[in-house]
Amino acid sequence: MSSNAEHSGVILELRGLRSRIETQRGPVYPVNDVSLECHRGRTLAVVGESGSGKSMTFLSTLGLLPAGGVIESGEILFDGQSIDVTDKDSRRALRGKSIGMIFQDALAGLNPAFTIGQQIGDVIRHHDKVSRKVARAQAIETLGLVGIPNPEQRVDAYPHQLSGGMRQRVMIAMGIALRPQVLVADEPTTALDVTVQAQIMELLDSLRTQLGMSLVIITHDLGVVARYAEEVAVMYGGRIVERGTVHQVLESSVHPYTQALRNSTPRPDSDAAGLAAIPGQPPSIADVPAGCSFHPRCQVTAGRDDCRQVIPVLRRLTPDGQLTACHHAEEMSLSATRQEMSA
């Protein structure tokens, strides 16, 4: 491990990651110059609207891009060791034992033809080469860990025999079956009712502490971010547009996109009538605008030549490490400070 990783406590680091997918219309770049860090035992939230590149960033990391997809450039470091980004097998070797991933659609992620015990056991045996009996025992233990009642009986259940919340717990069990050092949860509460959503998030947070894992939450829900995350990366158009602590990003955000996300999210201390929808739609990865990809929807700096023509660099804005990719970050920061003082 490098001395920098030891000092900073970084378990997973992406540097300038750029992914390309060949399509009939030509190459598209769902992940473009993405750099982020996941610290040991902490929770990182990756935030943005659908299509912003959140999931694709981690599918790239784990060698799970669709056919025709490759990492074109960049660097992946896990536990201080550089991973060969050009080799799918090297990246896939991270999956399971080093980095677990929970996919957002539990029903689609589970095979209806096999029991949940068989599916968790297959994950275990693929990596550890243990007997079916041992894998079954480990599956039962893991089901108990994620709060499945009567795991000795439920291990033989099929996915359709479980509720949506129980299926999501099974997906979590598959993600932690090998006790990874990092767990990536991709929209883990999609299609669940509010009560079950809260239970699942509390479970993930508890497992992070209990197993000593780092947790990455991919989400568009700023309420989840505020409650569970310590660090936040905001993505738009396949790029990171703002990075910092949860306080910096949610309370002192500078990028117009982050501010627009905040203003469109209900808060218990604000008037719901004051919510503002973000105009327009996120760009398709096949047609990302030139310059700052947010400029066609930006209500602050839209129309300025540099925003339309030059891609802004993610740069340090404050001494305590807040990063932003906005040409007019200083102006935005000053404006936000004035608004806070007049509030």
C-alpha positions as YAML, in Angstrom:
chain: A
units: angstrom
residues:
- id: 1
  name: MET
  ca: [0.00, 0.00, 0.00]
- id: 2
  name: SER
  ca: [1.25, 3.48, -0.75]
- id: 3
  name: SER
  ca: [2.02, 5.91, 2.04]
- id: 4
  name: ASN
  ca: [-0.64, 8.30, 0.71]
- id: 5
  name: ALA
  ca: [-3.32, 5.61, 0.97]
- id: 6
  name: GLU
  ca: [-2.18, 4.77, 4.50]
- id: 7
  name: HIS
  ca: [-2.31, 8.38, 5.57]
- id: 8
  name: SER
  ca: [-5.65, 9.19, 3.98]
- id: 9
  name: GLY
  ca: [-7.42, 5.93, 4.74]
- id: 10
  name: VAL
  ca: [-8.52, 5.57, 1.12]
- id: 11
  name: ILE
  ca: [-9.63, 2.03, 0.24]
- id: 12
  name: LEU
  ca: [-10.89, 2.70, -3.32]
- id: 13
  name: GLU
  ca: [-9.72, 5.50, -5.57]
- id: 14
  name: LEU
  ca: [-10.63, 6.32, -9.16]
- id: 15
  name: ARG
  ca: [-8.39, 8.70, -11.07]
- id: 16
  name: GLY
  ca: [-9.53, 10.22, -14.36]
- id: 17
  name: LEU
  ca: [-11.65, 7.20, -15.28]
- id: 18
  name: ARG
  ca: [-13.02, 7.35, -18.83]
- id: 19
  name: SER
  ca: [-15.22, 4.58, -20.29]
- id: 20
  name: ARG
  ca: [-16.25, 4.09, -23.90]
- id: 21
  name: ILE
  ca: [-19.08, 2.00, -25.34]
- id: 22
  name: GLU
  ca: [-19.21, 1.30, -29.06]
- id: 23
  name: THR
  ca: [-22.72, 1.65, -30.48]
- id: 24
  name: GLN
  ca: [-24.28, 1.67, -33.94]
- id: 25
  name: ARG
  ca: [-24.19, 5.48, -33.79]
- id: 26
  name: GLY
  ca: [-20.53, 5.50, -32.81]
- id: 27
  name: PRO
  ca: [-18.69, 5.63, -29.49]
- id: 28
  name: VAL
  ca: [-20.34, 7.09, -26.39]
- id: 29
  name: TYR
  ca: [-18.66, 8.00, -23.11]
- id: 30
  name: PRO
  ca: [-20.88, 7.31, -20.08]
- id: 31
  name: VAL
  ca: [-17.99, 7.93, -17.67]
- id: 32
  name: ASN
  ca: [-15.71, 10.83, -18.48]
- id: 33
  name: ASP
  ca: [-12.68, 11.83, -16.38]
- id: 34
  name: VAL
  ca: [-14.21, 10.67, -13.07]
- id: 35
  name: SER
  ca: [-12.04, 10.94, -9.96]
- id: 36
  name: LEU
  ca: [-13.31, 10.05, -6.51]
- id: 37
  name: GLU
  ca: [-12.21, 8.46, -3.25]
- id: 38
  name: CYS
  ca: [-13.90, 6.05, -0.88]
- id: 39
  name: HIS
  ca: [-12.46, 6.10, 2.63]
- id: 40
  name: ARG
  ca: [-12.24, 3.14, 4.98]
- id: 41
  name: GLY
  ca: [-15.33, 2.62, 7.10]
- id: 42
  name: ARG
  ca: [-17.07, 5.71, 5.75]
- id: 43
  name: THR
  ca: [-20.09, 6.29, 3.53]
- id: 44
  name: LEU
  ca: [-19.78, 7.97, 0.15]
- id: 45
  name: ALA
  ca: [-22.94, 9.04, -1.70]
- id: 46
  name: VAL
  ca: [-22.81, 9.42, -5.48]
- id: 47
  name: VAL
  ca: [-25.69, 11.66, -6.47]
- id: 48
  name: GLY
  ca: [-27.37, 12.74, -9.68]
- id: 49
  name: GLU
  ca: [-30.35, 12.28, -11.97]
- id: 50
  name: SER
  ca: [-30.83, 9.15, -14.06]
- id: 51
  name: GLY
  ca: [-28.25, 8.96, -16.83]
- id: 52
  name: SER
  ca: [-25.65, 11.03, -15.00]
- id: 53
  name: GLY
  ca: [-23.12, 8.16, -14.99]
- id: 54
  name: LYS
  ca: [-23.40, 7.07, -11.34]
- id: 55
  name: SER
  ca: [-23.99, 3.35, -11.93]
- id: 56
  name: MET
  ca: [-21.77, 3.22, -15.01]
- id: 57
  name: THR
  ca: [-18.84, 4.46, -12.95]
- id: 58
  name: PHE
  ca: [-18.95, 1.40, -10.72]
- id: 59
  name: LEU
  ca: [-19.93, -1.03, -13.48]
- id: 60
  name: SER
  ca: [-16.77, 0.19, -15.22]
- id: 61
  name: THR
  ca: [-14.74, -0.35, -12.07]
- id: 62
  name: LEU
  ca: [-15.97, -3.94, -11.69]
- id: 63
  name: GLY
  ca: [-15.67, -4.94, -15.35]
- id: 64
  name: LEU
  ca: [-19.43, -5.05, -15.87]
- id: 65
  name: LEU
  ca: [-19.85, -2.69, -18.81]
- id: 66
  name: PRO
  ca: [-22.18, -3.92, -21.58]
- id: 67
  name: ALA
  ca: [-20.83, -5.48, -24.76]
- id: 68
  name: GLY
  ca: [-18.53, -3.09, -26.58]
- id: 69
  name: GLY
  ca: [-17.64, -1.27, -23.37]
- id: 70
  name: VAL
  ca: [-14.06, -0.62, -22.28]
- id: 71
  name: ILE
  ca: [-12.17, 1.69, -19.96]
- id: 72
  name: GLU
  ca: [-10.27, 3.95, -22.30]
- id: 73
  name: SER
  ca: [-8.08, 5.67, -19.73]
- id: 74
  name: GLY
  ca: [-7.64, 6.39, -16.06]
- id: 75
  name: GLU
  ca: [-6.50, 4.51, -12.99]
- id: 76
  name: ILE
  ca: [-8.17, 2.35, -10.34]
- id: 77
  name: LEU
  ca: [-6.45, 1.83, -7.00]
- id: 78
  name: PHE
  ca: [-7.77, -0.63, -4.44]
- id: 79
  name: ASP
  ca: [-6.12, -0.75, -1.05]
- id: 80
  name: GLY
  ca: [-3.22, 1.20, -2.55]
- id: 81
  name: GLN
  ca: [-2.65, -1.25, -5.41]
- id: 82
  name: SER
  ca: [-3.12, -0.21, -9.03]
- id: 83
  name: ILE
  ca: [-5.59, -2.35, -11.01]
- id: 84
  name: ASP
  ca: [-5.07, -2.89, -14.74]
- id: 85
  name: VAL
  ca: [-7.99, -0.91, -16.20]
- id: 86
  name: THR
  ca: [-7.52, -2.47, -19.65]
- id: 87
  name: ASP
  ca: [-8.06, -6.01, -18.32]
- id: 88
  name: LYS
  ca: [-11.64, -7.02, -17.52]
- id: 89
  name: ASP
  ca: [-10.44, -10.02, -15.53]
- id: 90
  name: SER
  ca: [-8.35, -7.80, -13.27]
- id: 91
  name: ARG
  ca: [-11.34, -5.60, -12.57]
- id: 92
  name: ARG
  ca: [-13.73, -8.52, -12.16]
- id: 93
  name: ALA
  ca: [-11.34, -9.99, -9.59]
- id: 94
  name: LEU
  ca: [-12.36, -7.09, -7.35]
- id: 95
  name: ARG
  ca: [-15.99, -8.14, -7.51]
- id: 96
  name: GLY
  ca: [-17.34, -10.10, -4.56]
- id: 97
  name: LYS
  ca: [-14.41, -10.46, -2.16]
- id: 98
  name: SER
  ca: [-13.08, -6.89, -2.39]
- id: 99
  name: ILE
  ca: [-16.09, -4.93, -3.63]
- id: 100
  name: GLY
  ca: [-19.66, -6.15, -3.28]
- id: 101
  name: MET
  ca: [-22.47, -4.61, -5.31]
- id: 102
  name: ILE
  ca: [-26.21, -4.52, -4.71]
- id: 103
  name: PHE
  ca: [-28.22, -3.88, -7.85]
- id: 104
  name: GLN
  ca: [-31.35, -1.77, -7.74]
- id: 105
  name: ASP
  ca: [-33.92, -4.26, -9.07]
- id: 106
  name: ALA
  ca: [-34.03, -7.18, -6.64]
- id: 107
  name: LEU
  ca: [-36.64, -9.12, -8.60]
- id: 108
  name: ALA
  ca: [-34.58, -8.94, -11.80]
- id: 109
  name: GLY
  ca: [-31.37, -9.62, -9.90]
- id: 110
  name: LEU
  ca: [-32.56, -12.93, -8.47]
- id: 111
  name: ASN
  ca: [-33.09, -16.07, -10.55]
- id: 112
  name: PRO
  ca: [-36.65, -17.35, -10.04]
- id: 113
  name: ALA
  ca: [-35.58, -20.95, -10.80]
- id: 114
  name: PHE
  ca: [-33.24, -21.28, -7.80]
- id: 115
  name: THR
  ca: [-33.68, -20.91, -4.06]
- id: 116
  name: ILE
  ca: [-32.11, -17.94, -2.36]
- id: 117
  name: GLY
  ca: [-29.78, -20.29, -0.53]
- id: 118
  name: GLN
  ca: [-28.53, -21.75, -3.80]
- id: 119
  name: GLN
  ca: [-27.91, -18.29, -5.21]
- id: 120
  name: ILE
  ca: [-26.01, -17.00, -2.19]
- id: 121
  name: GLY
  ca: [-24.14, -20.31, -1.99]
- id: 122
  name: ASP
  ca: [-23.08, -20.01, -5.63]
- id: 123
  name: VAL
  ca: [-21.54, -16.61, -4.90]
- id: 124
  name: ILE
  ca: [-19.59, -18.08, -1.99]
- id: 125
  name: ARG
  ca: [-18.44, -21.21, -3.84]
- id: 126
  name: HIS
  ca: [-17.37, -19.26, -6.92]
- id: 127
  name: HIS
  ca: [-14.72, -17.48, -4.87]
- id: 128
  name: ASP
  ca: [-13.92, -19.74, -1.91]
- id: 129
  name: LYS
  ca: [-14.29, -23.23, -3.48]
- id: 130
  name: VAL
  ca: [-15.95, -24.64, -0.35]
- id: 131
  name: SER
  ca: [-18.42, -27.54, -0.22]
- id: 132
  name: ARG
  ca: [-22.14, -27.00, -0.77]
- id: 133
  name: LYS
  ca: [-22.74, -27.82, 2.90]
- id: 134
  name: VAL
  ca: [-20.33, -25.14, 4.06]
- id: 135
  name: ALA
  ca: [-21.72, -22.63, 1.54]
- id: 136
  name: ARG
  ca: [-25.26, -23.35, 2.77]
- id: 137
  name: ALA
  ca: [-24.23, -22.76, 6.38]
- id: 138
  name: GLN
  ca: [-22.59, -19.48, 5.41]
- id: 139
  name: ALA
  ca: [-25.69, -18.48, 3.45]
- id: 140
  name: ILE
  ca: [-27.88, -19.10, 6.51]
- id: 141
  name: GLU
  ca: [-25.53, -17.06, 8.68]
- id: 142
  name: THR
  ca: [-25.58, -14.19, 6.19]
- id: 143
  name: LEU
  ca: [-29.37, -14.26, 5.88]
- id: 144
  name: GLY
  ca: [-29.56, -13.91, 9.66]
- id: 145
  name: LEU
  ca: [-27.10, -11.03, 9.51]
- id: 146
  name: VAL
  ca: [-29.35, -9.06, 7.14]
- id: 147
  name: GLY
  ca: [-32.43, -9.63, 9.29]
- id: 148
  name: ILE
  ca: [-34.22, -12.42, 7.42]
- id: 149
  name: PRO
  ca: [-36.41, -14.18, 10.06]
- id: 150
  name: ASN
  ca: [-36.03, -17.95, 10.42]
- id: 151
  name: PRO
  ca: [-33.06, -18.11, 8.01]
- id: 152
  name: GLU
  ca: [-32.80, -21.90, 8.40]
- id: 153
  name: GLN
  ca: [-36.20, -22.21, 6.70]
- id: 154
  name: ARG
  ca: [-36.04, -19.19, 4.40]
- id: 155
  name: VAL
  ca: [-32.79, -20.41, 2.84]
- id: 156
  name: ASP
  ca: [-34.89, -22.86, 0.79]
- id: 157
  name: ALA
  ca: [-37.43, -20.25, -0.34]
- id: 158
  name: TYR
  ca: [-37.70, -19.02, -3.93]
- id: 159
  name: PRO
  ca: [-37.62, -15.29, -4.72]
- id: 160
  name: HIS
  ca: [-41.34, -15.13, -5.55]
- id: 161
  name: GLN
  ca: [-42.15, -16.40, -2.04]
- id: 162
  name: LEU
  ca: [-40.59, -13.31, -0.45]
- id: 163
  name: SER
  ca: [-41.83, -9.73, -0.11]
- id: 164
  name: GLY
  ca: [-40.05, -6.88, -1.88]
- id: 165
  name: GLY
  ca: [-38.27, -5.88, 1.32]
- id: 166
  name: MET
  ca: [-37.14, -9.46, 1.98]
- id: 167
  name: ARG
  ca: [-35.86, -9.80, -1.60]
- id: 168
  name: GLN
  ca: [-33.83, -6.63, -1.13]
- id: 169
  name: ARG
  ca: [-32.35, -8.09, 2.05]
- id: 170
  name: VAL
  ca: [-31.39, -11.19, 0.04]
- id: 171
  name: MET
  ca: [-29.62, -8.95, -2.49]
- id: 172
  name: ILE
  ca: [-27.75, -7.34, 0.38]
- id: 173
  name: ALA
  ca: [-26.86, -10.81, 1.69]
- id: 174
  name: MET
  ca: [-25.40, -11.70, -1.72]
- id: 175
  name: GLY
  ca: [-23.43, -8.45, -1.69]
- id: 176
  name: ILE
  ca: [-21.87, -9.09, 1.74]
- id: 177
  name: ALA
  ca: [-21.61, -12.91, 1.55]
- id: 178
  name: LEU
  ca: [-17.83, -12.70, 1.07]
- id: 179
  name: ARG
  ca: [-17.42, -9.85, 3.56]
- id: 180
  name: PRO
  ca: [-16.07, -7.29, 1.07]
- id: 181
  name: GLN
  ca: [-14.18, -4.20, 2.15]
- id: 182
  name: VAL
  ca: [-16.43, -1.96, 0.03]
- id: 183
  name: LEU
  ca: [-20.16, -2.37, -0.60]
- id: 184
  name: VAL
  ca: [-21.76, -0.45, -3.48]
- id: 185
  name: ALA
  ca: [-25.53, -0.05, -3.12]
- id: 186
  name: ASP
  ca: [-27.12, 1.05, -6.41]
- id: 187
  name: GLU
  ca: [-30.45, 2.76, -5.61]
- id: 188
  name: PRO
  ca: [-31.04, 0.16, -2.85]
- id: 189
  name: THR
  ca: [-34.54, 1.34, -1.96]
- id: 190
  name: THR
  ca: [-36.08, 1.58, -5.45]
- id: 191
  name: ALA
  ca: [-39.73, 0.40, -5.61]
- id: 192
  name: LEU
  ca: [-39.96, -0.09, -1.83]
- id: 193
  name: ASP
  ca: [-42.48, 1.72, 0.36]
- id: 194
  name: VAL
  ca: [-41.22, 4.45, 2.68]
- id: 195
  name: THR
  ca: [-41.17, 2.33, 5.84]
- id: 196
  name: VAL
  ca: [-39.21, -0.48, 4.18]
- id: 197
  name: GLN
  ca: [-36.84, 2.05, 2.57]
- id: 198
  name: ALA
  ca: [-35.92, 3.34, 6.02]
- id: 199
  name: GLN
  ca: [-35.38, -0.21, 7.31]
- id: 200
  name: ILE
  ca: [-33.08, -1.08, 4.39]
- id: 201
  name: MET
  ca: [-30.99, 2.06, 4.83]
- id: 202
  name: GLU
  ca: [-30.68, 1.47, 8.57]
- id: 203
  name: LEU
  ca: [-29.60, -2.10, 7.83]
- id: 204
  name: LEU
  ca: [-26.90, -0.97, 5.38]
- id: 205
  name: ASP
  ca: [-25.58, 1.58, 7.85]
- id: 206
  name: SER
  ca: [-25.54, -1.02, 10.62]
- id: 207
  name: LEU
  ca: [-23.71, -3.56, 8.44]
- id: 208
  name: ARG
  ca: [-21.12, -0.94, 7.52]
- id: 209
  name: THR
  ca: [-20.29, -0.52, 11.19]
- id: 210
  name: GLN
  ca: [-20.62, -4.18, 12.14]
- id: 211
  name: LEU
  ca: [-18.47, -5.52, 9.29]
- id: 212
  name: GLY
  ca: [-16.06, -2.60, 9.11]
- id: 213
  name: MET
  ca: [-16.92, -1.92, 5.45]
- id: 214
  name: SER
  ca: [-16.93, 1.22, 3.39]
- id: 215
  name: LEU
  ca: [-20.33, 1.97, 1.85]
- id: 216
  name: VAL
  ca: [-21.05, 3.65, -1.48]
- id: 217
  name: ILE
  ca: [-24.67, 4.71, -1.97]
- id: 218
  name: ILE
  ca: [-25.71, 5.51, -5.54]
- id: 219
  name: THR
  ca: [-28.86, 7.60, -5.25]
- id: 220
  name: HIS
  ca: [-30.87, 10.61, -6.36]
- id: 221
  name: ASP
  ca: [-32.45, 10.99, -2.89]
- id: 222
  name: LEU
  ca: [-30.83, 13.88, -1.03]
- id: 223
  name: GLY
  ca: [-32.73, 12.91, 2.12]
- id: 224
  name: VAL
  ca: [-30.82, 9.61, 2.18]
- id: 225
  name: VAL
  ca: [-27.59, 11.49, 1.52]
- id: 226
  name: ALA
  ca: [-28.17, 13.91, 4.40]
- id: 227
  name: ARG
  ca: [-28.94, 11.12, 6.87]
- id: 228
  name: TYR
  ca: [-26.33, 8.49, 6.00]
- id: 229
  name: ALA
  ca: [-23.46, 9.92, 3.95]
- id: 230
  name: GLU
  ca: [-20.27, 11.55, 5.17]
- id: 231
  name: GLU
  ca: [-18.87, 12.42, 1.75]
- id: 232
  name: VAL
  ca: [-20.70, 13.25, -1.48]
- id: 233
  name: ALA
  ca: [-19.85, 13.26, -5.19]
- id: 234
  name: VAL
  ca: [-22.38, 14.89, -7.52]
- id: 235
  name: MET
  ca: [-22.42, 13.64, -11.14]
- id: 236
  name: TYR
  ca: [-23.87, 15.13, -14.30]
- id: 237
  name: GLY
  ca: [-23.28, 14.20, -17.93]
- id: 238
  name: GLY
  ca: [-20.80, 11.47, -16.98]
- id: 239
  name: ARG
  ca: [-18.61, 13.80, -14.91]
- id: 240
  name: ILE
  ca: [-18.14, 14.77, -11.28]
- id: 241
  name: VAL
  ca: [-19.34, 18.37, -10.91]
- id: 242
  name: GLU
  ca: [-18.96, 18.76, -7.15]
- id: 243
  name: ARG
  ca: [-17.26, 16.83, -4.33]
- id: 244
  name: GLY
  ca: [-16.94, 17.35, -0.62]
- id: 245
  name: THR
  ca: [-18.29, 16.49, 2.80]
- id: 246
  name: VAL
  ca: [-22.04, 16.12, 3.18]
- id: 247
  name: HIS
  ca: [-22.15, 19.52, 4.89]
- id: 248
  name: GLN
  ca: [-20.18, 21.23, 2.12]
- id: 249
  name: VAL
  ca: [-22.27, 19.77, -0.69]
- id: 250
  name: LEU
  ca: [-25.73, 20.02, 0.87]
- id: 251
  name: GLU
  ca: [-25.33, 23.24, 2.86]
- id: 252
  name: SER
  ca: [-22.64, 25.18, 0.98]
- id: 253
  name: SER
  ca: [-22.95, 23.87, -2.57]
- id: 254
  name: VAL
  ca: [-21.49, 26.03, -5.32]
- id: 255
  name: HIS
  ca: [-22.22, 24.26, -8.60]
- id: 256
  name: PRO
  ca: [-25.52, 25.39, -10.15]
- id: 257
  name: TYR
  ca: [-26.56, 21.75, -10.70]
- id: 258
  name: THR
  ca: [-26.08, 20.84, -7.05]
- id: 259
  name: GLN
  ca: [-28.01, 23.93, -6.02]
- id: 260
  name: ALA
  ca: [-30.80, 23.03, -8.45]
- id: 261
  name: LEU
  ca: [-30.99, 19.51, -6.95]
- id: 262
  name: ARG
  ca: [-31.26, 21.00, -3.46]
- id: 263
  name: ASN
  ca: [-33.98, 23.43, -4.51]
- id: 264
  name: SER
  ca: [-36.03, 20.66, -6.12]
- id: 265
  name: THR
  ca: [-35.91, 18.40, -3.04]
- id: 266
  name: PRO
  ca: [-38.55, 18.67, -0.27]
- id: 267
  name: ARG
  ca: [-37.12, 19.64, 3.12]
- id: 268
  name: PRO
  ca: [-38.97, 19.45, 6.45]
- id: 269
  name: ASP
  ca: [-37.89, 23.01, 7.31]
- id: 270
  name: SER
  ca: [-39.08, 24.57, 4.05]
- id: 271
  name: ASP
  ca: [-42.34, 25.42, 2.33]
- id: 272
  name: ALA
  ca: [-43.22, 22.74, -0.26]
- id: 273
  name: ALA
  ca: [-44.69, 25.48, -2.45]
- id: 274
  name: GLY
  ca: [-41.19, 26.86, -2.84]
- id: 275
  name: LEU
  ca: [-39.79, 23.83, -4.66]
- id: 276
  name: ALA
  ca: [-38.35, 24.54, -8.10]
- id: 277
  name: ALA
  ca: [-38.15, 21.90, -10.84]
- id: 278
  name: ILE
  ca: [-34.95, 21.75, -12.85]
- id: 279
  name: PRO
  ca: [-35.87, 22.84, -16.40]
- id: 280
  name: GLY
  ca: [-35.18, 20.53, -19.33]
- id: 281
  name: GLN
  ca: [-33.85, 16.99, -19.24]
- id: 282
  name: PRO
  ca: [-30.45, 15.44, -18.49]
- id: 283
  name: PRO
  ca: [-28.41, 14.90, -21.66]
- id: 284
  name: SER
  ca: [-28.19, 11.55, -23.40]
- id: 285
  name: ILE
  ca: [-24.72, 10.01, -23.19]
- id: 286
  name: ALA
  ca: [-24.83, 9.93, -26.99]
- id: 287
  name: ASP
  ca: [-25.38, 13.68, -27.19]
- id: 288
  name: VAL
  ca: [-23.62, 15.47, -24.34]
- id: 289
  name: PRO
  ca: [-23.42, 19.25, -24.95]
- id: 290
  name: ALA
  ca: [-20.08, 20.91, -25.55]
- id: 291
  name: GLY
  ca: [-18.50, 22.89, -22.75]
- id: 292
  name: CYS
  ca: [-20.19, 22.50, -19.38]
- id: 293
  name: SER
  ca: [-22.79, 19.79, -19.99]
- id: 294
  name: PHE
  ca: [-25.21, 21.53, -17.60]
- id: 295
  name: HIS
  ca: [-25.15, 24.88, -19.40]
- id: 296
  name: PRO
  ca: [-28.38, 24.34, -21.43]
- id: 297
  name: ARG
  ca: [-30.32, 23.94, -18.16]
- id: 298
  name: CYS
  ca: [-28.31, 26.35, -16.02]
- id: 299
  name: GLN
  ca: [-30.33, 29.26, -14.65]
- id: 300
  name: VAL
  ca: [-27.26, 31.14, -13.46]
- id: 301
  name: THR
  ca: [-24.50, 31.16, -16.07]
- id: 302
  name: ALA
  ca: [-26.31, 29.94, -19.20]
- id: 303
  name: GLY
  ca: [-25.22, 31.68, -22.39]
- id: 304
  name: ARG
  ca: [-21.71, 32.63, -21.29]
- id: 305
  name: ASP
  ca: [-19.12, 31.69, -23.88]
- id: 306
  name: ASP
  ca: [-16.84, 29.75, -21.55]
- id: 307
  name: CYS
  ca: [-19.78, 27.66, -20.27]
- id: 308
  name: ARG
  ca: [-20.84, 26.79, -23.81]
- id: 309
  name: GLN
  ca: [-17.37, 26.06, -25.19]
- id: 310
  name: VAL
  ca: [-14.95, 24.94, -22.47]
- id: 311
  name: ILE
  ca: [-15.29, 21.88, -20.22]
- id: 312
  name: PRO
  ca: [-14.75, 23.07, -16.63]
- id: 313
  name: VAL
  ca: [-12.06, 21.30, -14.61]
- id: 314
  name: LEU
  ca: [-12.87, 19.84, -11.20]
- id: 315
  name: ARG
  ca: [-10.80, 22.05, -8.91]
- id: 316
  name: ARG
  ca: [-10.30, 22.78, -5.24]
- id: 317
  name: LEU
  ca: [-12.51, 25.64, -4.11]
- id: 318
  name: THR
  ca: [-11.89, 25.77, -0.37]
- id: 319
  name: PRO
  ca: [-8.87, 24.95, 1.84]
- id: 320
  name: ASP
  ca: [-10.87, 22.15, 3.49]
- id: 321
  name: GLY
  ca: [-11.16, 20.20, 0.25]
- id: 322
  name: GLN
  ca: [-14.46, 21.12, -1.44]
- id: 323
  name: LEU
  ca: [-14.12, 20.59, -5.21]
- id: 324
  name: THR
  ca: [-16.28, 21.97, -7.99]
- id: 325
  name: ALA
  ca: [-16.33, 22.00, -11.78]
- id: 326
  name: CYS
  ca: [-17.79, 25.41, -12.56]
- id: 327
  name: HIS
  ca: [-16.09, 28.25, -14.42]
- id: 328
  name: HIS
  ca: [-17.78, 30.75, -12.12]
- id: 329
  name: ALA
  ca: [-17.40, 28.95, -8.80]
- id: 330
  name: GLU
  ca: [-16.04, 31.99, -6.94]
- id: 331
  name: GLU
  ca: [-18.97, 34.09, -8.13]
- id: 332
  name: MET
  ca: [-21.42, 31.35, -7.12]
- id: 333
  name: SER
  ca: [-19.77, 30.99, -3.72]
- id: 334
  name: LEU
  ca: [-19.98, 34.73, -3.05]
- id: 335
  name: SER
  ca: [-23.62, 34.78, -4.11]
- id: 336
  name: ALA
  ca: [-24.45, 31.86, -1.81]
- id: 337
  name: THR
  ca: [-22.70, 33.58, 1.12]
- id: 338
  name: ARG
  ca: [-24.71, 36.76, 0.56]
- id: 339
  name: GLN
  ca: [-27.96, 34.79, 0.46]
- id: 340
  name: GLU
  ca: [-27.09, 33.07, 3.75]
- id: 341
  name: MET
  ca: [-26.27, 36.40, 5.41]
- id: 342
  name: SER
  ca: [-29.56, 37.97, 4.25]
- id: 343
  name: ALA
  ca: [-31.69, 34.94, 5.25]
...
